[in-house]
Amino acid sequence: MNKTQLKKIKETVLKQENLVFDQLNKSQKADIFKFNDTYKQFLDQSKTEREAARQIIKAAEAKGFVNIDTLPAKKPPSTKKVYKIFQGRCVALAVLGKAPLVAGANIIASHIDSPRLDLKQNPLYEDLSMGLMKTHYYGGIRKYHWLALPLALHGTIITSTGNTIDVTIGEHPDDPVFTVTDLLPHLAGKIQASKKLSEAFEGEKLNLIAGSLPLGNDREKNRFKLGVLNLLFETYGIAEEDFVSAEIEAVPAEKARDVGFDRSMVGSYGQDDRVCAYTSLEAILDLTSPDKTAIALFFDKEEIGSEGSSGAKSSFLEDLVSDLLFISGQKTDNRSLRKTLIHSSCLSADVNAAMDPDFKEVHEALNAAKLGFGICMTKFTGVAGKSGSSDASAEFVGKIRRIFNKNKIVWQTGELGKIDQGGGGTVAKFLAKYGMNVLDCGPAILSMHSPFEVSSKADVYMTYLGYKAFYEDSE
Ligand code: MN
Ligand code: MN
């Protein structure tokens, strides 16, 4: 066998692994950087699920989307783009297709909540000469990540009279920030360094410094807590009891940044899963007249198991689909709703873990996702023997693969770590219960769930192109 023959055989039988940057021409490479500049702005403006929901709706309205809940029973024929918001934390966008909705929709489902520290309902106390605030962590955090870091507070307070007050403190360069203190190495030996990592950092010690100016003289009890509360009353008109009906999240105060000399990566809090939210948002905003109805879902509560009325386990999708049938003048009976859902196709848009050069041992190299190799298809998630995973069908993976190849989307496949190393899940199984085909699909990132997650700009852009190709497909 000569060299040419061998080369031909290799090209025919071997699976290619393509680096996005090798596959693109100069102008496409420039597009990658342009796209990521607006992505970073989205991250900075969307540090909580409520803020992300607001940004999504603002972008949708600018492109002519209208609130589905304001439409009459039979919408004006020109209305093709609609959105729905639920509880301010869960959003859907839809572009009506040429085919009737019961033929099924193309759905992309991401989540807009991220791990963080929530203020407790009775947060304020004082100790020594400081006012402090108790937190309860939300989602899977590594507790030590949140120490000795500037944190901003974002949230919503419902006052005793029912007023809503939105607060953001710590994002403007002139704003103060908050922080959870850590122990100096000199004294950390016994209570941190010699302990197991899982025991060295306690959730009840994730308390934020809130102030140190006392109110009144030294005979006053709780004068540091009083100092903080008095300031809050003067600034926002809120009292201690108002924290009971508040959702205030402590998040990293840092902005999204370029990473590397070559600026080829994005470092930021909250990329899980606002990277998929942003890329699917941009993909659906680009659509004008798809064959099938396109739906982008942006769920809340994924990081705590998709629970609650704004999570993927809720009836939000059913409610949306029955609204879509209603405004399209189609039958809205239960059977039509079921048929629409069962005929739909869904990409569960979430991140996978990219192989880390320093922690290769938790991955199985042949099946691990790598930074820069494009959008990652994850056939199954789960733990141990794929437990808790919806495991996409070969037929559906085949369809997505065909769409990606046809549209020159650079893709890879990935498993979340090697067997029995750990695992995780996404919203996939909560959509699969309707009978629709679902495949996990999104970029792979480094330092997932940390205050500074790292993504490849090339993967972010390829994810956007991949989602767009999925929406535009009529197969
Ligand atoms: Mn996620
Ligand atoms: Mn996550």
Short mmCIF file of C-alpha atoms and ligand atoms in Angstrom, two decimals:
data_model
loop_
_atom_site.label_atom_id
_atom_site.label_comp_id
_atom_site.label_asym_id
_atom_site.label_seq_id
_atom_site.Cartn_x
_atom_site.Cartn_y
_atom_site.Cartn_z
CA MET A 1 0.00 0.00 0.00
CA ASN A 2 1.43 3.38 -0.98
CA LYS A 3 1.22 6.64 0.97
CA THR A 4 -1.67 8.03 -1.08
CA GLN A 5 -3.77 4.92 -0.56
CA LEU A 6 -3.12 4.96 3.19
CA LYS A 7 -4.02 8.64 3.36
CA LYS A 8 -7.29 7.94 1.52
CA ILE A 9 -8.16 5.10 3.91
CA LYS A 10 -7.40 7.27 6.93
CA GLU A 11 -9.58 10.07 5.60
CA THR A 12 -12.41 7.63 4.96
CA VAL A 13 -12.49 5.64 8.20
CA LEU A 14 -11.05 7.81 10.94
CA LYS A 15 -13.21 10.28 12.89
CA GLN A 16 -11.86 13.80 12.52
CA GLU A 17 -11.21 16.05 15.50
CA ASN A 18 -11.34 19.62 14.34
CA LEU A 19 -10.11 22.71 16.12
CA VAL A 20 -12.47 25.58 15.33
CA PHE A 21 -9.61 28.00 14.62
CA ASP A 22 -8.18 25.61 11.98
CA GLN A 23 -11.47 25.48 10.13
CA LEU A 24 -12.23 29.16 9.67
CA ASN A 25 -11.07 31.88 7.33
CA LYS A 26 -9.88 35.31 8.44
CA SER A 27 -13.26 37.06 8.37
CA GLN A 28 -14.94 34.22 10.27
CA LYS A 29 -12.22 34.51 12.93
CA ALA A 30 -12.98 38.23 13.23
CA ASP A 31 -16.68 37.36 13.68
CA ILE A 32 -15.77 35.18 16.65
CA PHE A 33 -14.19 38.09 18.53
CA LYS A 34 -17.02 40.48 17.65
CA PHE A 35 -19.64 38.01 18.85
CA ASN A 36 -17.85 37.47 22.15
CA ASP A 37 -17.65 41.20 22.88
CA THR A 38 -21.43 41.39 23.05
CA TYR A 39 -21.50 38.08 24.92
CA LYS A 40 -19.31 39.61 27.66
CA GLN A 41 -21.69 42.59 27.92
CA PHE A 42 -24.60 40.17 28.33
CA LEU A 43 -22.75 38.39 31.14
CA ASP A 44 -22.05 41.68 32.94
CA GLN A 45 -25.69 42.71 32.72
CA SER A 46 -27.09 39.31 33.64
CA LYS A 47 -25.60 38.22 36.95
CA THR A 48 -28.88 36.84 38.30
CA GLU A 49 -31.77 34.96 36.70
CA ARG A 50 -34.02 38.04 37.00
CA GLU A 51 -31.42 40.26 35.30
CA ALA A 52 -30.86 37.69 32.55
CA ALA A 53 -34.64 37.50 32.00
CA ARG A 54 -34.79 41.30 31.66
CA GLN A 55 -31.89 41.36 29.18
CA ILE A 56 -33.47 38.60 27.08
CA ILE A 57 -36.79 40.43 26.89
CA LYS A 58 -35.13 43.75 26.10
CA ALA A 59 -33.27 42.13 23.20
CA ALA A 60 -36.42 40.33 22.01
CA GLU A 61 -38.58 43.47 22.09
CA ALA A 62 -35.93 45.33 20.09
CA LYS A 63 -36.34 42.65 17.40
CA GLY A 64 -40.13 42.93 17.35
CA PHE A 65 -41.14 40.13 19.72
CA VAL A 66 -44.42 40.78 21.56
CA ASN A 67 -45.66 39.52 24.91
CA ILE A 68 -47.91 36.53 24.19
CA ASP A 69 -50.03 37.28 27.25
CA THR A 70 -51.12 40.61 25.71
CA LEU A 71 -52.36 39.10 22.43
CA PRO A 72 -56.03 38.52 21.53
CA ALA A 73 -57.46 35.01 21.03
CA LYS A 74 -56.59 35.15 17.36
CA LYS A 75 -53.40 37.08 16.88
CA PRO A 76 -52.89 39.50 14.00
CA PRO A 77 -51.55 37.43 11.05
CA SER A 78 -48.37 39.51 10.95
CA THR A 79 -47.36 38.50 14.48
CA LYS A 80 -44.79 35.74 14.18
CA LYS A 81 -42.51 36.50 17.13
CA VAL A 82 -43.67 36.23 20.73
CA TYR A 83 -42.24 35.95 24.21
CA LYS A 84 -43.54 34.82 27.57
CA ILE A 85 -42.16 35.68 30.99
CA PHE A 86 -43.11 33.89 34.19
CA GLN A 87 -42.41 35.21 37.68
CA GLY A 88 -39.68 37.42 36.25
CA ARG A 89 -37.24 34.50 36.32
CA CYS A 90 -38.22 32.14 33.54
CA VAL A 91 -38.58 33.20 29.89
CA ALA A 92 -39.52 31.76 26.51
CA LEU A 93 -39.15 33.19 23.01
CA ALA A 94 -40.92 31.71 20.00
CA VAL A 95 -40.87 32.33 16.26
CA LEU A 96 -43.90 30.75 14.61
CA GLY A 97 -43.04 28.47 11.71
CA LYS A 98 -44.72 27.83 8.38
CA ALA A 99 -45.78 24.31 9.41
CA PRO A 100 -48.65 23.89 11.90
CA LEU A 101 -47.46 23.75 15.48
CA VAL A 102 -48.77 20.22 16.11
CA ALA A 103 -46.08 19.01 13.69
CA GLY A 104 -43.67 19.87 16.52
CA ALA A 105 -41.30 22.69 17.37
CA ASN A 106 -37.53 22.97 17.46
CA ILE A 107 -36.75 23.80 21.08
CA ILE A 108 -33.52 24.94 22.76
CA ALA A 109 -33.64 24.91 26.56
CA SER A 110 -31.00 26.60 28.71
CA HIS A 111 -30.98 27.88 32.28
CA ILE A 112 -30.25 31.38 33.57
CA ASP A 113 -29.60 30.66 37.26
CA SER A 114 -26.02 30.14 38.48
CA PRO A 115 -24.43 29.03 41.77
CA ARG A 116 -24.01 31.85 44.30
CA LEU A 117 -24.50 32.89 47.92
CA ASP A 118 -28.07 33.91 48.82
CA LEU A 119 -28.72 36.12 51.85
CA LYS A 120 -30.64 34.27 54.55
CA GLN A 121 -34.05 35.59 55.58
CA ASN A 122 -32.61 36.88 58.88
CA PRO A 123 -29.20 37.88 57.57
CA LEU A 124 -28.01 40.68 59.83
CA TYR A 125 -26.04 40.24 63.03
CA GLU A 126 -22.95 41.67 64.62
CA ASP A 127 -19.81 40.12 66.01
CA LEU A 128 -16.80 41.89 67.51
CA SER A 129 -16.76 45.30 65.84
CA MET A 130 -18.55 44.40 62.63
CA GLY A 131 -22.01 44.12 61.11
CA LEU A 132 -22.27 40.83 59.17
CA MET A 133 -24.75 38.98 56.94
CA LYS A 134 -25.51 35.25 56.93
CA THR A 135 -25.71 33.51 53.55
CA HIS A 136 -27.00 30.17 52.32
CA TYR A 137 -25.23 28.89 49.23
CA TYR A 138 -27.29 28.07 46.13
CA GLY A 139 -26.23 25.27 43.79
CA GLY A 140 -23.04 23.25 43.73
CA ILE A 141 -20.27 25.52 44.92
CA ARG A 142 -16.77 24.77 46.19
CA LYS A 143 -17.00 26.79 49.38
CA TYR A 144 -13.37 27.95 49.40
CA HIS A 145 -13.91 29.67 46.00
CA TRP A 146 -16.06 32.30 47.71
CA LEU A 147 -13.57 33.48 50.33
CA ALA A 148 -11.50 36.66 50.13
CA LEU A 149 -13.20 37.82 46.94
CA PRO A 150 -15.03 41.09 46.16
CA LEU A 151 -18.74 40.29 45.97
CA ALA A 152 -21.67 42.37 44.72
CA LEU A 153 -25.23 42.15 45.98
CA HIS A 154 -28.04 41.84 43.42
CA GLY A 155 -31.63 41.33 44.37
CA THR A 156 -35.23 42.18 44.91
CA ILE A 157 -36.91 43.20 48.16
CA ILE A 158 -40.67 43.23 48.72
CA THR A 159 -41.41 45.77 51.47
CA SER A 160 -44.12 45.53 54.15
CA THR A 161 -46.40 47.68 51.98
CA GLY A 162 -45.84 45.47 48.93
CA ASN A 163 -43.41 47.73 47.09
CA THR A 164 -40.67 46.14 45.00
CA ILE A 165 -37.13 47.45 45.42
CA ASP A 166 -34.40 46.22 43.10
CA VAL A 167 -30.86 46.63 44.41
CA THR A 168 -27.44 46.27 42.81
CA ILE A 169 -24.47 47.19 44.97
CA GLY A 170 -20.88 46.51 44.00
CA GLU A 171 -20.88 46.64 40.21
CA HIS A 172 -20.01 50.31 39.66
CA PRO A 173 -16.30 51.11 40.24
CA ASP A 174 -17.33 53.61 42.96
CA ASP A 175 -19.62 51.13 44.73
CA PRO A 176 -18.54 49.36 47.91
CA VAL A 177 -18.28 45.56 47.74
CA PHE A 178 -18.77 42.76 50.26
CA THR A 179 -16.55 39.85 51.16
CA VAL A 180 -16.33 36.59 53.05
CA THR A 181 -13.09 36.52 55.00
CA ASP A 182 -10.60 33.63 55.06
CA LEU A 183 -8.05 32.50 57.58
CA LEU A 184 -4.41 33.51 57.24
CA PRO A 185 -2.11 30.57 56.38
CA HIS A 186 -0.17 31.11 59.60
CA LEU A 187 -3.15 29.98 61.67
CA ALA A 188 -4.94 27.68 59.23
CA GLY A 189 -3.02 24.50 60.06
CA LYS A 190 -5.36 22.81 62.50
CA ILE A 191 -8.78 23.98 61.41
CA GLN A 192 -8.31 23.97 57.62
CA ALA A 193 -5.05 22.61 56.21
CA SER A 194 -5.02 19.28 58.05
CA LYS A 195 -8.73 18.58 57.45
CA LYS A 196 -10.45 16.88 54.55
CA LEU A 197 -11.40 19.52 51.95
CA SER A 198 -15.10 18.70 52.36
CA GLU A 199 -14.86 19.46 56.08
CA ALA A 200 -12.40 22.35 56.08
CA PHE A 201 -14.88 24.96 54.86
CA GLU A 202 -18.30 25.29 56.46
CA GLY A 203 -21.42 26.79 54.92
CA GLU A 204 -22.24 28.58 58.17
CA LYS A 205 -18.94 30.43 57.95
CA LEU A 206 -19.77 31.98 54.56
CA ASN A 207 -20.77 35.27 56.18
CA LEU A 208 -20.44 38.62 54.47
CA ILE A 209 -18.87 41.69 56.06
CA ALA A 210 -21.52 44.42 55.93
CA GLY A 211 -20.03 47.35 57.87
CA SER A 212 -18.08 48.55 60.89
CA LEU A 213 -19.40 52.02 61.74
CA PRO A 214 -21.25 51.93 65.05
CA LEU A 215 -24.48 53.78 65.79
CA GLY A 216 -24.72 55.35 69.24
CA ASN A 217 -22.21 55.04 72.06
CA ASP A 218 -20.54 51.94 73.49
CA ARG A 219 -23.42 51.28 75.90
CA GLU A 220 -25.63 50.58 72.87
CA LYS A 221 -26.25 46.86 72.26
CA ASN A 222 -25.88 45.71 68.62
CA ARG A 223 -24.63 49.13 67.55
CA PHE A 224 -22.74 47.77 64.51
CA LYS A 225 -25.79 45.90 63.21
CA LEU A 226 -27.81 49.03 63.98
CA GLY A 227 -25.35 51.12 61.97
CA VAL A 228 -25.87 48.92 58.90
CA LEU A 229 -29.65 48.82 59.28
CA ASN A 230 -29.90 52.56 59.74
CA LEU A 231 -27.92 53.13 56.56
CA LEU A 232 -30.15 50.69 54.66
CA PHE A 233 -33.23 52.52 55.94
CA GLU A 234 -31.85 55.92 54.94
CA THR A 235 -30.81 54.69 51.46
CA TYR A 236 -33.59 52.26 50.51
CA GLY A 237 -36.27 52.74 53.14
CA ILE A 238 -36.01 49.11 54.19
CA ALA A 239 -36.11 47.64 57.69
CA GLU A 240 -34.82 44.35 59.09
CA GLU A 241 -38.10 42.49 58.54
CA ASP A 242 -37.99 43.31 54.79
CA PHE A 243 -35.20 40.75 54.31
CA VAL A 244 -37.77 38.05 55.05
CA SER A 245 -39.43 38.78 51.69
CA ALA A 246 -36.28 39.35 49.67
CA GLU A 247 -34.11 37.47 47.22
CA ILE A 248 -30.62 38.93 47.46
CA GLU A 249 -27.73 37.16 45.80
CA ALA A 250 -24.02 37.71 46.46
CA VAL A 251 -22.14 37.23 43.18
CA PRO A 252 -18.55 37.98 42.09
CA ALA A 253 -18.18 41.74 41.51
CA GLU A 254 -15.67 41.20 38.69
CA LYS A 255 -16.66 41.79 35.06
CA ALA A 256 -16.25 39.31 32.21
CA ARG A 257 -12.70 39.49 30.87
CA ASP A 258 -10.64 38.26 27.94
CA VAL A 259 -8.27 35.50 29.00
CA GLY A 260 -4.83 34.85 27.50
CA PHE A 261 -2.29 37.02 25.65
CA ASP A 262 -4.25 36.34 22.49
CA ARG A 263 -7.66 37.10 24.09
CA SER A 264 -8.98 33.79 22.75
CA MET A 265 -11.01 32.90 25.85
CA VAL A 266 -13.65 34.48 28.08
CA GLY A 267 -13.33 34.37 31.86
CA SER A 268 -16.44 35.19 33.85
CA TYR A 269 -18.86 34.22 36.57
CA GLY A 270 -22.10 32.62 35.41
CA GLN A 271 -21.12 31.16 32.03
CA ASP A 272 -22.91 27.99 33.21
CA ASP A 273 -25.37 28.46 31.73
CA ARG A 274 -25.65 31.99 30.42
CA VAL A 275 -23.33 31.02 27.58
CA CYS A 276 -26.10 28.77 26.24
CA ALA A 277 -28.76 31.35 27.10
CA TYR A 278 -26.92 34.02 25.10
CA THR A 279 -26.05 31.84 22.10
CA SER A 280 -29.60 30.44 21.82
CA LEU A 281 -30.99 33.96 22.25
CA GLU A 282 -28.86 35.29 19.39
CA ALA A 283 -29.81 32.26 17.26
CA ILE A 284 -33.56 32.74 17.67
CA LEU A 285 -33.31 36.54 17.22
CA ASP A 286 -31.79 35.88 13.78
CA LEU A 287 -34.77 33.86 12.55
CA THR A 288 -37.40 35.33 10.25
CA SER A 289 -39.53 32.56 8.83
CA PRO A 290 -38.43 29.07 9.89
CA ASP A 291 -40.27 25.98 8.62
CA LYS A 292 -40.89 24.68 12.12
CA THR A 293 -41.78 26.87 15.08
CA ALA A 294 -38.62 27.75 17.00
CA ILE A 295 -38.72 28.03 20.79
CA ALA A 296 -35.97 29.20 23.16
CA LEU A 297 -36.58 28.35 26.81
CA PHE A 298 -34.62 30.02 29.60
CA PHE A 299 -35.28 28.19 32.84
CA ASP A 300 -34.55 29.09 36.44
CA LYS A 301 -33.63 26.70 39.31
CA GLU A 302 -31.56 24.22 37.26
CA GLU A 303 -28.72 24.38 39.75
CA ILE A 304 -31.00 23.13 42.54
CA GLY A 305 -32.65 20.33 40.57
CA SER A 306 -35.01 22.25 38.25
CA GLU A 307 -37.54 22.47 41.10
CA GLY A 308 -40.14 25.17 41.71
CA SER A 309 -42.63 26.95 39.49
CA SER A 310 -39.90 28.60 37.39
CA GLY A 311 -37.77 25.47 36.90
CA ALA A 312 -37.85 22.91 34.08
CA LYS A 313 -39.96 20.49 36.16
CA SER A 314 -42.81 23.04 36.14
CA SER A 315 -45.66 23.34 33.62
CA PHE A 316 -44.15 26.42 31.95
CA LEU A 317 -43.56 24.71 28.58
CA GLU A 318 -47.08 23.22 28.47
CA ASP A 319 -48.50 26.62 29.30
CA LEU A 320 -46.44 28.26 26.54
CA VAL A 321 -47.39 25.67 23.93
CA SER A 322 -51.09 25.95 24.73
CA ASP A 323 -50.76 29.74 24.39
CA LEU A 324 -49.02 29.31 21.02
CA LEU A 325 -51.80 27.00 19.79
CA PHE A 326 -54.36 29.52 21.05
CA ILE A 327 -52.94 32.60 19.32
CA SER A 328 -52.42 30.60 16.11
CA GLY A 329 -56.11 29.75 16.02
CA GLN A 330 -55.38 26.01 16.31
CA LYS A 331 -57.11 23.46 18.52
CA THR A 332 -56.05 23.87 22.14
CA ASP A 333 -57.30 20.55 23.50
CA ASN A 334 -55.08 18.28 25.54
CA ARG A 335 -54.41 15.97 22.59
CA SER A 336 -53.08 18.84 20.41
CA LEU A 337 -50.83 19.93 23.25
CA ARG A 338 -49.46 16.39 23.71
CA LYS A 339 -48.93 15.92 19.97
CA THR A 340 -47.06 19.22 19.70
CA LEU A 341 -44.77 18.23 22.54
CA ILE A 342 -44.16 14.65 21.40
CA HIS A 343 -43.37 15.78 17.83
CA SER A 344 -40.89 18.40 19.02
CA SER A 345 -37.10 18.17 18.99
CA CYS A 346 -35.02 19.65 21.76
CA LEU A 347 -31.45 20.62 22.41
CA SER A 348 -30.84 20.78 26.15
CA ALA A 349 -28.43 23.70 26.03
CA ASP A 350 -25.94 23.37 28.84
CA VAL A 351 -22.20 23.33 29.35
CA ASN A 352 -19.97 20.29 29.64
CA ALA A 353 -16.62 20.09 31.45
CA ALA A 354 -13.62 20.70 29.21
CA MET A 355 -10.57 18.58 29.96
CA ASP A 356 -8.27 20.50 32.30
CA PRO A 357 -4.50 20.15 31.68
CA ASP A 358 -3.98 19.98 35.44
CA PHE A 359 -6.73 17.48 36.19
CA LYS A 360 -6.69 15.08 33.25
CA GLU A 361 -7.15 12.14 35.58
CA VAL A 362 -10.87 12.80 36.16
CA HIS A 363 -11.56 12.45 32.42
CA GLU A 364 -11.32 9.61 29.93
CA ALA A 365 -9.37 11.25 27.13
CA LEU A 366 -11.08 9.51 24.21
CA ASN A 367 -14.50 10.76 25.32
CA ALA A 368 -13.71 14.06 27.03
CA ALA A 369 -14.56 17.45 25.54
CA LYS A 370 -11.70 19.84 24.86
CA LEU A 371 -11.57 23.61 24.72
CA GLY A 372 -11.64 24.98 21.17
CA PHE A 373 -13.03 21.89 19.44
CA GLY A 374 -16.51 23.30 18.92
CA ILE A 375 -19.99 22.68 20.25
CA CYS A 376 -20.15 19.52 22.35
CA MET A 377 -22.87 16.86 22.01
CA THR A 378 -23.38 14.98 25.27
CA LYS A 379 -25.46 11.86 24.56
CA PHE A 380 -25.96 11.11 28.23
CA THR A 381 -25.16 12.62 31.62
CA GLY A 382 -25.92 11.08 35.03
CA VAL A 383 -23.86 9.23 37.64
CA ALA A 384 -22.59 5.65 37.97
CA GLY A 385 -24.39 3.57 35.28
CA LYS A 386 -25.85 6.66 33.52
CA SER A 387 -28.28 6.93 36.43
CA GLY A 388 -30.50 10.00 36.23
CA SER A 389 -29.80 10.59 32.55
CA SER A 390 -32.33 10.67 29.71
CA ASP A 391 -29.75 9.24 27.25
CA ALA A 392 -30.51 10.58 23.75
CA SER A 393 -31.46 8.10 21.04
CA ALA A 394 -29.00 7.14 18.30
CA GLU A 395 -31.57 8.40 15.78
CA PHE A 396 -31.70 11.89 17.30
CA VAL A 397 -27.93 12.17 17.75
CA GLY A 398 -27.74 11.11 14.09
CA LYS A 399 -30.10 13.88 13.07
CA ILE A 400 -28.17 16.57 14.96
CA ARG A 401 -24.90 15.24 13.55
CA ARG A 402 -26.34 15.49 10.02
CA ILE A 403 -27.51 19.08 10.65
CA PHE A 404 -24.11 20.09 12.03
CA ASN A 405 -22.14 18.44 9.22
CA LYS A 406 -24.40 19.91 6.54
CA ASN A 407 -23.87 23.41 7.98
CA LYS A 408 -20.10 23.04 8.62
CA ILE A 409 -20.55 23.33 12.38
CA VAL A 410 -17.40 22.24 14.22
CA TRP A 411 -18.58 19.78 16.86
CA GLN A 412 -17.22 17.26 19.32
CA THR A 413 -18.68 14.79 21.78
CA GLY A 414 -18.04 14.66 25.50
CA GLU A 415 -18.82 12.70 28.64
CA LEU A 416 -18.95 14.46 32.01
CA GLY A 417 -15.85 12.86 33.51
CA LYS A 418 -14.72 9.27 33.49
CA ILE A 419 -16.88 6.42 34.79
CA ASP A 420 -17.64 6.51 38.54
CA GLN A 421 -15.72 9.78 38.97
CA GLY A 422 -18.85 11.76 39.82
CA GLY A 423 -21.37 13.13 37.35
CA GLY A 424 -24.27 15.50 37.00
CA GLY A 425 -27.45 16.29 35.12
CA THR A 426 -29.25 18.97 33.13
CA VAL A 427 -32.82 19.89 32.19
CA ALA A 428 -32.78 17.21 29.45
CA LYS A 429 -34.78 14.55 31.31
CA PHE A 430 -37.53 16.99 32.31
CA LEU A 431 -38.20 17.71 28.63
CA ALA A 432 -37.74 14.11 27.53
CA LYS A 433 -40.72 13.13 29.71
CA TYR A 434 -43.03 14.67 27.07
CA GLY A 435 -41.78 12.12 24.57
CA MET A 436 -39.74 14.58 22.54
CA ASN A 437 -36.20 13.81 21.45
CA VAL A 438 -33.63 15.63 23.60
CA LEU A 439 -29.86 15.92 23.31
CA ASP A 440 -27.52 17.85 25.59
CA CYS A 441 -25.53 20.25 23.47
CA GLY A 442 -23.36 23.26 24.39
CA PRO A 443 -19.77 24.42 24.83
CA ALA A 444 -17.31 22.79 27.21
CA ILE A 445 -15.80 25.09 29.82
CA LEU A 446 -13.05 25.10 32.46
CA SER A 447 -13.49 25.86 36.19
CA MET A 448 -17.24 25.15 35.95
CA HIS A 449 -19.26 26.49 38.92
CA SER A 450 -16.37 28.70 40.04
CA PRO A 451 -16.53 32.51 40.27
CA PHE A 452 -14.39 32.66 37.12
CA GLU A 453 -15.36 30.07 34.53
CA VAL A 454 -13.35 29.93 31.30
CA SER A 455 -14.76 29.33 27.81
CA SER A 456 -13.20 29.35 24.35
CA LYS A 457 -14.48 32.19 22.18
CA ALA A 458 -14.40 29.81 19.23
CA ASP A 459 -16.68 27.33 21.03
CA VAL A 460 -19.06 30.10 22.07
CA TYR A 461 -19.39 31.25 18.46
CA MET A 462 -19.72 27.69 17.15
CA THR A 463 -22.48 27.04 19.70
CA TYR A 464 -24.39 30.02 18.33
CA LEU A 465 -23.97 28.78 14.74
CA GLY A 466 -24.94 25.25 15.78
CA TYR A 467 -28.13 26.39 17.52
CA LYS A 468 -29.03 28.52 14.52
CA ALA A 469 -28.56 25.60 12.15
CA PHE A 470 -30.82 23.46 14.37
CA TYR A 471 -33.57 26.10 14.33
CA GLU A 472 -33.34 26.55 10.59
CA ASP A 473 -33.47 22.83 9.83
CA SER A 474 -36.73 21.40 8.50
CA GLU A 475 -35.88 17.69 8.71
MN MN B 1 -25.72 24.14 33.66
MN MN B 2 -24.34 23.98 36.65
#
